[in-house]
GROMACS .gro file of C-alpha atoms in nm:
model
  180
    1ALA     CA    1   7.573   5.498   7.604
    2ALA     CA    2   7.493   5.131   7.551
    3LEU     CA    3   7.481   4.919   7.866
    4PRO     CA    4   7.581   4.550   7.884
    5ASP     CA    5   7.218   4.442   7.940
    6GLY     CA    6   7.104   4.597   7.610
    7GLN     CA    7   6.961   4.911   7.767
    8PHE     CA    8   7.091   5.263   7.724
    9ALA     CA    9   7.215   5.529   7.963
   10VAL     CA   10   7.237   5.905   7.934
   11THR     CA   11   7.555   6.059   8.068
   12LEU     CA   12   7.634   6.413   8.176
   13ASP     CA   13   7.997   6.506   8.218
   14GLY     CA   14   8.084   6.137   8.203
   15ARG     CA   15   7.841   6.032   8.478
   16ARG     CA   16   7.512   5.848   8.437
   17THR     CA   17   7.196   6.043   8.507
   18LYS     CA   18   6.973   5.948   8.798
   19THR     CA   19   6.602   5.978   8.865
   20PRO     CA   20   6.465   6.207   9.137
   21GLN     CA   21   6.468   5.901   9.367
   22GLY     CA   22   6.837   5.848   9.295
   23LYS     CA   23   6.805   5.543   9.070
   24LEU     CA   24   7.040   5.514   8.775
   25VAL     CA   25   6.862   5.576   8.446
   26ALA     CA   26   6.857   5.270   8.218
   27ILE     CA   27   6.637   5.307   7.909
   28PRO     CA   28   6.520   5.012   7.697
   29SER     CA   29   6.523   5.203   7.366
   30GLU     CA   30   6.811   5.382   7.200
   31ALA     CA   31   6.572   5.631   7.037
   32LEU     CA   32   6.420   5.713   7.375
   33ALA     CA   33   6.767   5.755   7.525
   34TRP     CA   34   6.855   5.998   7.245
   35ALA     CA   35   6.536   6.195   7.315
   36VAL     CA   36   6.628   6.222   7.684
   37ALA     CA   37   6.984   6.320   7.594
   38SER     CA   38   6.848   6.591   7.362
   39GLU     CA   39   6.642   6.737   7.644
   40TRP     CA   40   6.947   6.748   7.869
   41ASP     CA   41   7.150   6.896   7.584
   42ALA     CA   42   6.898   7.178   7.548
   43GLN     CA   43   6.956   7.286   7.910
   44LYS     CA   44   7.193   7.576   7.940
   45THR     CA   45   7.301   7.745   8.265
   46VAL     CA   46   6.997   7.649   8.473
   47VAL     CA   47   6.829   7.308   8.448
   48GLN     CA   48   6.460   7.366   8.379
   49ARG     CA   49   6.302   7.031   8.461
   50GLY     CA   50   5.960   7.163   8.356
   51SER     CA   51   6.079   7.167   7.995
   52MET     CA   52   6.203   6.807   8.009
   53HIS     CA   53   5.880   6.616   7.943
   54ILE     CA   54   6.031   6.296   7.804
   55THR     CA   55   6.283   6.281   8.087
   56SER     CA   56   5.998   6.317   8.332
   57LEU     CA   57   5.811   6.025   8.175
   58VAL     CA   58   6.127   5.811   8.183
   59ASN     CA   59   6.185   5.898   8.548
   60SER     CA   60   5.825   5.803   8.628
   61ALA     CA   61   5.867   5.466   8.458
   62ILE     CA   62   6.178   5.395   8.664
   63ASP     CA   63   6.077   5.542   9.001
   64GLN     CA   64   5.725   5.401   9.019
   65PRO     CA   65   5.747   5.024   9.064
   66PRO     CA   66   5.481   4.857   8.845
   67SER     CA   67   5.359   4.614   9.110
   68VAL     CA   68   5.267   4.898   9.346
   69VAL     CA   69   5.144   5.156   9.100
   70GLU     CA   70   4.957   4.975   8.822
   71ALA     CA   71   4.631   4.894   9.004
   72THR     CA   72   4.614   5.237   9.166
   73ARG     CA   73   4.699   5.412   8.838
   74ALA     CA   74   4.440   5.207   8.648
   75ASP     CA   75   4.167   5.295   8.900
   76LYS     CA   76   4.258   5.663   8.873
   77LEU     CA   77   4.256   5.655   8.493
   78LEU     CA   78   3.925   5.467   8.481
   79GLU     CA   79   3.765   5.764   8.657
   80TYR     CA   80   3.818   5.957   8.333
   81LEU     CA   81   3.599   5.702   8.155
   82ARG     CA   82   3.324   5.750   8.414
   83THR     CA   83   3.292   6.121   8.321
   84ASP     CA   84   3.441   6.108   7.973
   85THR     CA   85   3.432   6.427   7.768
   86VAL     CA   86   3.278   6.251   7.467
   87CYS     CA   87   2.998   6.099   7.678
   88CYS     CA   88   2.901   6.397   7.893
   89ARG     CA   89   2.692   6.602   7.653
   90THR     CA   90   2.494   6.923   7.663
   91ALA     CA   91   2.131   6.973   7.564
   92GLN     CA   92   2.183   7.317   7.415
   93PRO     CA   93   2.258   7.523   7.215
   94ASP     CA   94   2.142   7.325   6.914
   95ASP     CA   95   2.451   7.392   6.705
   96PHE     CA   96   2.677   7.259   6.983
   97VAL     CA   97   2.456   6.950   7.023
   98ALA     CA   98   2.490   6.892   6.647
   99MET     CA   99   2.868   6.931   6.670
  100GLN     CA  100   2.886   6.680   6.957
  101ARG     CA  101   2.687   6.426   6.758
  102ALA     CA  102   2.888   6.481   6.441
  103GLU     CA  103   3.230   6.473   6.609
  104TRP     CA  104   3.187   6.243   6.908
  105ASP     CA  105   2.926   5.985   6.808
  106PRO     CA  106   3.163   5.823   6.553
  107ILE     CA  107   3.434   5.798   6.821
  108VAL     CA  108   3.193   5.646   7.072
  109THR     CA  109   3.079   5.398   6.805
  110TRP     CA  110   3.443   5.314   6.718
  111TRP     CA  111   3.530   5.256   7.086
  112THR     CA  112   3.221   5.040   7.138
  113GLU     CA  113   3.295   4.829   6.830
  114THR     CA  114   3.669   4.806   6.897
  115TYR     CA  115   3.646   4.717   7.264
  116GLY     CA  116   3.311   4.537   7.259
  117ALA     CA  117   3.147   4.740   7.533
  118PRO     CA  118   2.885   5.012   7.495
  119LEU     CA  119   2.934   5.357   7.642
  120VAL     CA  120   2.647   5.560   7.788
  121CYS     CA  121   2.627   5.919   7.662
  122SER     CA  122   2.386   6.166   7.814
  123ASP     CA  123   2.310   6.533   7.859
  124GLU     CA  124   2.201   6.468   8.219
  125LEU     CA  125   2.426   6.605   8.490
  126PHE     CA  126   2.440   6.269   8.663
  127ILE     CA  127   2.464   6.026   8.373
  128SER     CA  128   2.397   5.660   8.404
  129PRO     CA  129   2.720   5.474   8.463
  130HIS     CA  130   2.872   5.280   8.179
  131ALA     CA  131   2.815   4.907   8.187
  132PRO     CA  132   3.073   4.708   8.387
  133GLU     CA  133   3.189   4.562   8.053
  134ALA     CA  134   3.311   4.908   7.947
  135PHE     CA  135   3.531   4.934   8.257
  136ASP     CA  136   3.651   4.576   8.212
  137ALA     CA  137   3.749   4.655   7.851
  138ALA     CA  138   3.922   4.974   7.959
  139ARG     CA  139   4.112   4.790   8.235
  140ARG     CA  140   4.227   4.526   7.982
  141TYR     CA  141   4.337   4.807   7.751
  142LEU     CA  142   4.547   4.964   8.026
  143GLY     CA  143   4.690   4.623   8.111
  144SER     CA  144   4.824   4.590   7.757
  145PHE     CA  145   5.087   4.858   7.817
  146SER     CA  146   5.429   4.810   7.973
  147SER     CA  147   5.550   5.007   8.273
  148TRP     CA  148   5.752   5.213   8.024
  149GLN     CA  149   5.442   5.298   7.820
  150MET     CA  150   5.201   5.369   8.107
  151PRO     CA  151   5.335   5.713   8.206
  152GLY     CA  152   5.269   5.832   7.848
  153VAL     CA  153   4.926   5.667   7.838
  154ALA     CA  154   4.838   5.831   8.170
  155LEU     CA  155   4.962   6.168   8.045
  156ALA     CA  156   4.743   6.141   7.734
  157ILE     CA  157   4.431   6.047   7.933
  158GLU     CA  158   4.488   6.312   8.201
  159SER     CA  159   4.574   6.588   7.952
  160LEU     CA  160   4.272   6.519   7.733
  161ARG     CA  161   4.048   6.446   8.034
  162SER     CA  162   3.909   6.167   7.821
  163PHE     CA  163   3.981   5.797   7.828
  164VAL     CA  164   3.803   5.752   7.494
  165LEU     CA  165   3.985   6.032   7.308
  166ALA     CA  166   4.321   5.918   7.446
  167THR     CA  167   4.247   5.563   7.332
  168ALA     CA  168   4.158   5.690   6.985
  169LEU     CA  169   4.481   5.892   6.973
  170ILE     CA  170   4.702   5.607   7.095
  171ASP     CA  171   4.536   5.356   6.863
  172GLY     CA  172   4.578   5.588   6.563
  173LYS     CA  173   4.203   5.644   6.508
  174LEU     CA  174   4.253   6.017   6.556
  175ASP     CA  175   4.557   6.240   6.527
  176GLY     CA  176   4.670   6.508   6.773
  177PRO     CA  177   4.484   6.805   6.623
  178ALA     CA  178   4.161   6.604   6.602
  179VAL     CA  179   4.154   6.528   6.976
  180VAL     CA  180   4.213   6.881   7.103
   0.00000   0.00000   0.00000
């Protein structure tokens, strides 16, 4: 249902839905509201919140106030860059090393060129940390997203366990099958 402020609500039995913290759900996009409504519509006799992924992201955007969460969330997500999947390599077997170079080196090069900060890749257990410029670039990247977008960005980074692969997916450099 359209709200007077231009946002959209999802109603169940004529009442607006609420977040787990009891806040009324107001969604800035009609398409997103329809997606949430579809998830609720798919529930039958027992509500299975675990199957309602979009609703969960919407609830996170509403329940987690940006001023409190953003710095903490950014620090947590930057940890994935520190030990990024595409930068932590193995020295053997040779065919796996070749696959890492063939698949991941182009992504590391793309990230470096796109965000202007080199990444350090190594097969050492304790790799050298990336330059501070890499973390600055990553922090700016995270800062470019709204509080409505950040739960999805965080989900991508955490699910892939890679800041770089998530960035490539979000930016359209890679598609879903290529990153998993």
